XYZ file of N, CA and C in Angstrom:
357
model
N 104.373 101.352 110.777
C 105.016 102.568 110.342
C 103.972 103.604 109.917
N 102.915 103.127 109.264
C 101.877 104.075 108.845
C 101.177 104.710 110.040
N 101.039 103.957 111.126
C 100.420 104.530 112.327
C 101.311 105.613 112.918
N 102.617 105.393 112.895
C 103.543 106.405 113.422
C 103.518 107.659 112.571
N 103.353 107.487 111.257
C 103.302 108.635 110.360
C 102.022 109.427 110.571
N 100.913 108.716 110.794
C 99.617 109.401 110.842
C 99.219 109.921 112.218
N 100.009 109.651 113.252
C 99.677 110.162 114.579
C 99.737 111.688 114.559
N 98.681 112.328 114.999
C 98.646 113.777 115.079
C 98.281 114.474 113.792
N 98.104 113.737 112.703
C 97.772 114.363 111.432
C 96.405 115.024 111.511
N 95.472 114.374 112.174
C 94.122 114.919 112.290
C 94.125 116.241 113.062
N 94.969 116.341 114.093
C 95.003 117.537 114.924
C 95.427 118.767 114.135
N 96.345 118.599 113.203
C 96.887 119.737 112.488
C 96.294 119.927 111.095
N 95.276 119.156 110.745
C 94.689 119.293 109.417
C 93.502 120.244 109.450
N 93.081 120.670 108.269
C 91.930 121.555 108.159
C 90.657 120.744 108.288
N 89.573 121.411 108.628
C 88.326 120.686 108.869
C 87.819 119.988 107.615
N 88.101 120.522 106.442
C 87.656 119.883 105.207
C 88.402 118.597 104.893
N 89.604 118.455 105.443
C 90.399 117.261 105.188
C 90.084 116.118 106.143
N 89.361 116.402 107.213
C 89.041 115.386 108.208
C 87.717 114.742 107.827
N 87.743 113.456 107.639
C 86.533 112.736 107.267
C 85.804 112.202 108.481
N 84.776 111.440 108.214
C 84.001 110.823 109.288
C 84.827 109.691 109.898
N 85.050 109.739 111.187
C 85.920 108.747 111.816
C 85.158 107.724 112.644
N 83.991 108.032 113.104
C 83.257 107.100 113.946
C 82.483 106.139 113.072
N 82.711 104.839 113.276
C 82.047 103.812 112.486
C 81.204 102.935 113.397
N 80.073 102.467 112.869
C 79.255 101.531 113.631
C 79.957 100.178 113.687
N 79.421 99.269 114.488
C 80.046 97.949 114.631
C 80.089 97.209 113.299
N 78.999 97.251 112.559
C 78.980 96.541 111.276
C 79.965 97.173 110.289
N 80.087 98.504 110.314
C 81.046 99.163 109.428
C 82.482 98.818 109.817
N 82.748 98.714 111.120
C 84.079 98.332 111.568
C 84.417 96.912 111.125
N 83.444 96.007 111.220
C 83.664 94.618 110.809
C 83.903 94.549 109.309
N 83.116 95.288 108.536
C 83.313 95.305 107.087
C 84.685 95.852 106.720
N 85.083 96.916 107.388
C 86.383 97.527 107.108
C 87.513 96.566 107.457
N 87.388 95.884 108.591
C 88.401 94.926 109.013
C 88.479 93.748 108.044
N 87.327 93.249 107.630
C 87.286 92.132 106.692
C 87.888 92.521 105.349
N 87.553 93.717 104.884
C 88.105 94.191 103.614
C 89.617 94.355 103.705
N 90.103 94.860 104.839
C 91.546 95.036 105.024
C 92.265 93.685 105.021
N 91.674 92.679 105.669
C 92.294 91.351 105.682
C 92.304 90.733 104.291
N 91.215 90.906 103.557
C 91.163 90.382 102.194
C 92.200 91.060 101.310
N 92.307 92.379 101.429
C 93.315 93.107 100.649
C 94.722 92.682 101.029
N 94.939 92.378 102.297
C 96.255 91.922 102.748
C 96.616 90.579 102.115
N 95.637 89.654 102.039
C 95.900 88.359 101.418
C 96.169 88.505 99.927
N 95.405 89.370 99.250
C 95.643 89.598 97.825
C 97.016 90.225 97.604
N 97.392 91.130 98.458
C 98.709 91.750 98.356
C 99.813 90.718 98.560
N 99.617 89.845 99.533
C 100.593 88.781 99.786
C 100.729 87.864 98.575
N 99.593 87.441 98.023
C 99.624 86.564 96.851
C 100.253 87.275 95.659
N 99.947 88.551 95.491
C 100.510 89.308 94.381
C 102.002 89.547 94.505
N 102.512 89.484 95.725
C 103.948 89.699 95.902
C 104.738 88.396 95.919
N 104.072 87.259 96.157
C 104.777 85.986 96.237
C 104.702 85.195 94.929
N 103.579 85.237 94.258
C 103.371 84.360 93.109
C 104.017 84.778 91.785
N 104.295 86.039 91.513
C 104.839 86.372 90.186
C 106.150 85.662 89.833
N 107.071 85.520 90.760
C 108.352 84.887 90.448
C 108.172 83.436 89.989
N 107.436 82.590 90.708
C 107.275 81.217 90.225
C 106.489 81.114 88.916
N 105.489 81.973 88.753
C 104.694 81.906 87.526
C 105.529 82.332 86.327
N 106.191 83.477 86.428
C 107.011 83.966 85.311
C 108.185 83.025 85.065
N 108.803 82.532 86.130
C 109.933 81.619 85.972
C 109.545 80.305 85.326
N 108.359 79.803 85.635
C 107.939 78.547 85.014
C 107.584 78.729 83.547
N 107.146 79.927 83.170
C 106.819 80.187 81.760
C 108.083 80.471 80.953
N 108.981 81.312 81.494
C 110.146 81.766 80.747
C 111.409 80.955 81.012
N 111.376 80.015 81.905
C 112.589 79.344 82.351
C 113.222 78.383 81.381
N 112.562 77.995 80.360
C 113.137 77.029 79.441
C 112.652 75.631 79.744
N 113.187 74.643 79.021
C 112.662 73.275 79.162
C 113.139 72.549 80.419
N 114.323 72.856 80.915
C 114.835 72.077 82.045
C 114.408 72.693 83.376
N 114.254 71.822 84.357
C 113.826 72.253 85.689
C 114.892 73.113 86.360
N 116.143 72.778 86.164
C 117.209 73.554 86.810
C 117.245 74.989 86.287
N 117.013 75.187 85.005
C 116.975 76.540 84.448
C 115.801 77.315 85.006
N 114.668 76.657 85.121
C 113.484 77.309 85.698
C 113.750 77.722 87.142
N 114.411 76.863 87.901
C 114.718 77.182 89.304
C 115.658 78.375 89.402
N 116.636 78.459 88.495
C 117.564 79.589 88.517
C 116.833 80.885 88.192
N 115.954 80.844 87.195
C 115.196 82.032 86.818
C 114.263 82.454 87.957
N 113.618 81.492 88.580
C 112.709 81.800 89.705
C 113.493 82.405 90.866
N 114.661 81.857 91.169
C 115.478 82.395 92.262
C 115.940 83.820 91.960
N 116.321 84.074 90.707
C 116.747 85.425 90.341
C 115.587 86.408 90.440
N 114.433 86.013 89.954
C 113.258 86.890 90.052
C 112.856 87.128 91.509
N 112.938 86.087 92.321
C 112.595 86.242 93.743
C 113.582 87.179 94.437
N 114.856 87.099 94.070
C 115.847 88.009 94.652
C 115.566 89.453 94.244
N 115.186 89.661 92.987
C 114.841 91.014 92.530
C 113.605 91.529 93.259
N 112.615 90.662 93.448
C 111.414 91.060 94.193
C 111.767 91.414 95.629
N 112.626 90.630 96.245
C 113.025 90.903 97.631
C 113.723 92.250 97.738
N 114.590 92.549 96.790
C 115.287 93.842 96.805
C 114.294 94.988 96.637
N 113.317 94.810 95.764
C 112.309 95.852 95.541
C 111.497 96.105 96.813
N 111.017 95.042 97.446
C 110.198 95.221 98.644
C 111.023 95.717 99.830
N 112.297 95.362 99.882
C 113.172 95.903 100.922
C 113.345 97.405 100.745
N 113.500 97.848 99.508
C 113.623 99.287 99.250
C 112.334 100.015 99.628
N 111.193 99.413 99.332
C 109.915 100.015 99.730
C 109.809 100.116 101.245
N 110.190 99.053 101.951
C 110.105 99.053 103.412
C 111.037 100.099 104.016
N 112.234 100.232 103.461
C 113.156 101.247 103.961
C 112.610 102.652 103.739
N 111.931 102.865 102.621
C 111.340 104.174 102.343
C 110.262 104.519 103.371
N 109.388 103.567 103.661
C 108.317 103.810 104.629
C 108.897 104.023 106.024
N 109.913 103.236 106.384
C 110.530 103.412 107.701
C 111.231 104.763 107.820
N 111.831 105.228 106.743
C 112.459 106.550 106.783
C 111.414 107.642 106.975
N 110.271 107.526 106.288
C 109.190 108.501 106.479
C 108.666 108.456 107.907
N 108.524 107.246 108.460
C 108.032 107.120 109.833
C 109.022 107.714 110.825
N 110.306 107.472 110.617
C 111.325 108.032 111.505
C 111.301 109.552 111.473
N 111.182 110.122 110.275
C 111.094 111.585 110.157
C 109.856 112.132 110.841
N 108.724 111.439 110.666
C 107.480 111.901 111.273
C 107.560 111.858 112.803
N 108.123 110.780 113.334
C 108.251 110.660 114.794
C 109.228 111.715 115.327
N 110.315 111.978 114.611
C 111.267 112.998 115.055
C 110.618 114.376 115.061
N 109.829 114.674 114.037
C 109.132 115.958 113.989
C 108.163 116.099 115.155
N 107.452 115.038 115.460
C 106.496 115.094 116.572
C 107.220 115.201 117.910
N 108.362 114.551 118.033
C 109.144 114.663 119.272
C 109.658 116.087 119.460
N 110.124 116.712 118.374
C 110.582 118.100 118.471
C 109.426 119.020 118.839
N 108.263 118.810 118.249
C 107.093 119.633 118.572
C 106.702 119.467 120.035
N 106.764 118.239 120.536
C 106.440 118.000 121.941
C 107.451 118.678 122.857
N 108.717 118.660 122.477
C 109.743 119.314 123.293
C 109.534 120.823 123.338
N 109.202 121.422 122.196
C 108.933 122.865 122.167
C 107.714 123.188 123.015
N 106.672 122.365 122.907
C 105.465 122.574 123.696
C 105.765 122.472 125.193
N 106.573 121.482 125.555
C 106.945 121.311 126.954
C 107.756 122.505 127.456
N 108.631 123.026 126.618
C 109.422 124.204 126.998
C 108.519 125.399 127.269
N 107.555 125.629 126.382
C 106.623 126.738 126.593
C 105.759 126.530 127.835
N 105.369 125.284 128.096
C 104.576 125.006 129.296
C 105.393 125.289 130.554
N 106.657 124.892 130.551
C 107.521 125.166 131.699
C 107.744 126.672 131.891
N 107.912 127.363 130.779
C 108.088 128.817 130.861
C 106.832 129.479 131.434
N 105.673 129.019 131.016
C 104.428 129.540 131.548
C 104.274 129.261 133.032
N 104.692 128.069 133.445
C 104.616 127.723 134.867
C 105.546 128.601 135.687
N 106.730 128.874 135.177
C 107.658 129.756 135.887
C 107.106 131.175 136.005
N 106.546 131.677 134.905
C 105.996 133.024 134.920
C 104.801 133.131 135.851
N 103.992 132.070 135.909
C 102.841 132.149 136.826
C 103.282 132.026 138.278
N 104.406 131.366 138.523
C 104.913 131.251 139.890
C 105.402 132.618 140.391
N 105.912 133.430 139.486
C 106.372 134.769 139.867
C 105.201 135.639 140.286
N 104.078 135.484 139.582
C 102.912 136.309 139.876
C 102.312 135.864 141.182
């Protein structure tokens, strides 16, 4: 979704907002490795809180702990679902805007072709 949102952003941005985009092989490997590490930390941070908090706050019996963990996991799932829907809505809007821009551009190109055919 982030790729769909960011397509064409560089084309319409100011020169001061565009950073260095070409990376050497070692920089690409470092960036990829860092992204994978951050992804694993994000995964662990989104999966582990429910069992940890539930085991601490759940009370003495195992069944109570399981109920608390399940409730916390359901709340986490709802939160991440809302986040995913938000990002998908932004991506859908961005793609629709780019499609409209492409259609307008195509219309002007066709109009130019017609006018040049007359000449």
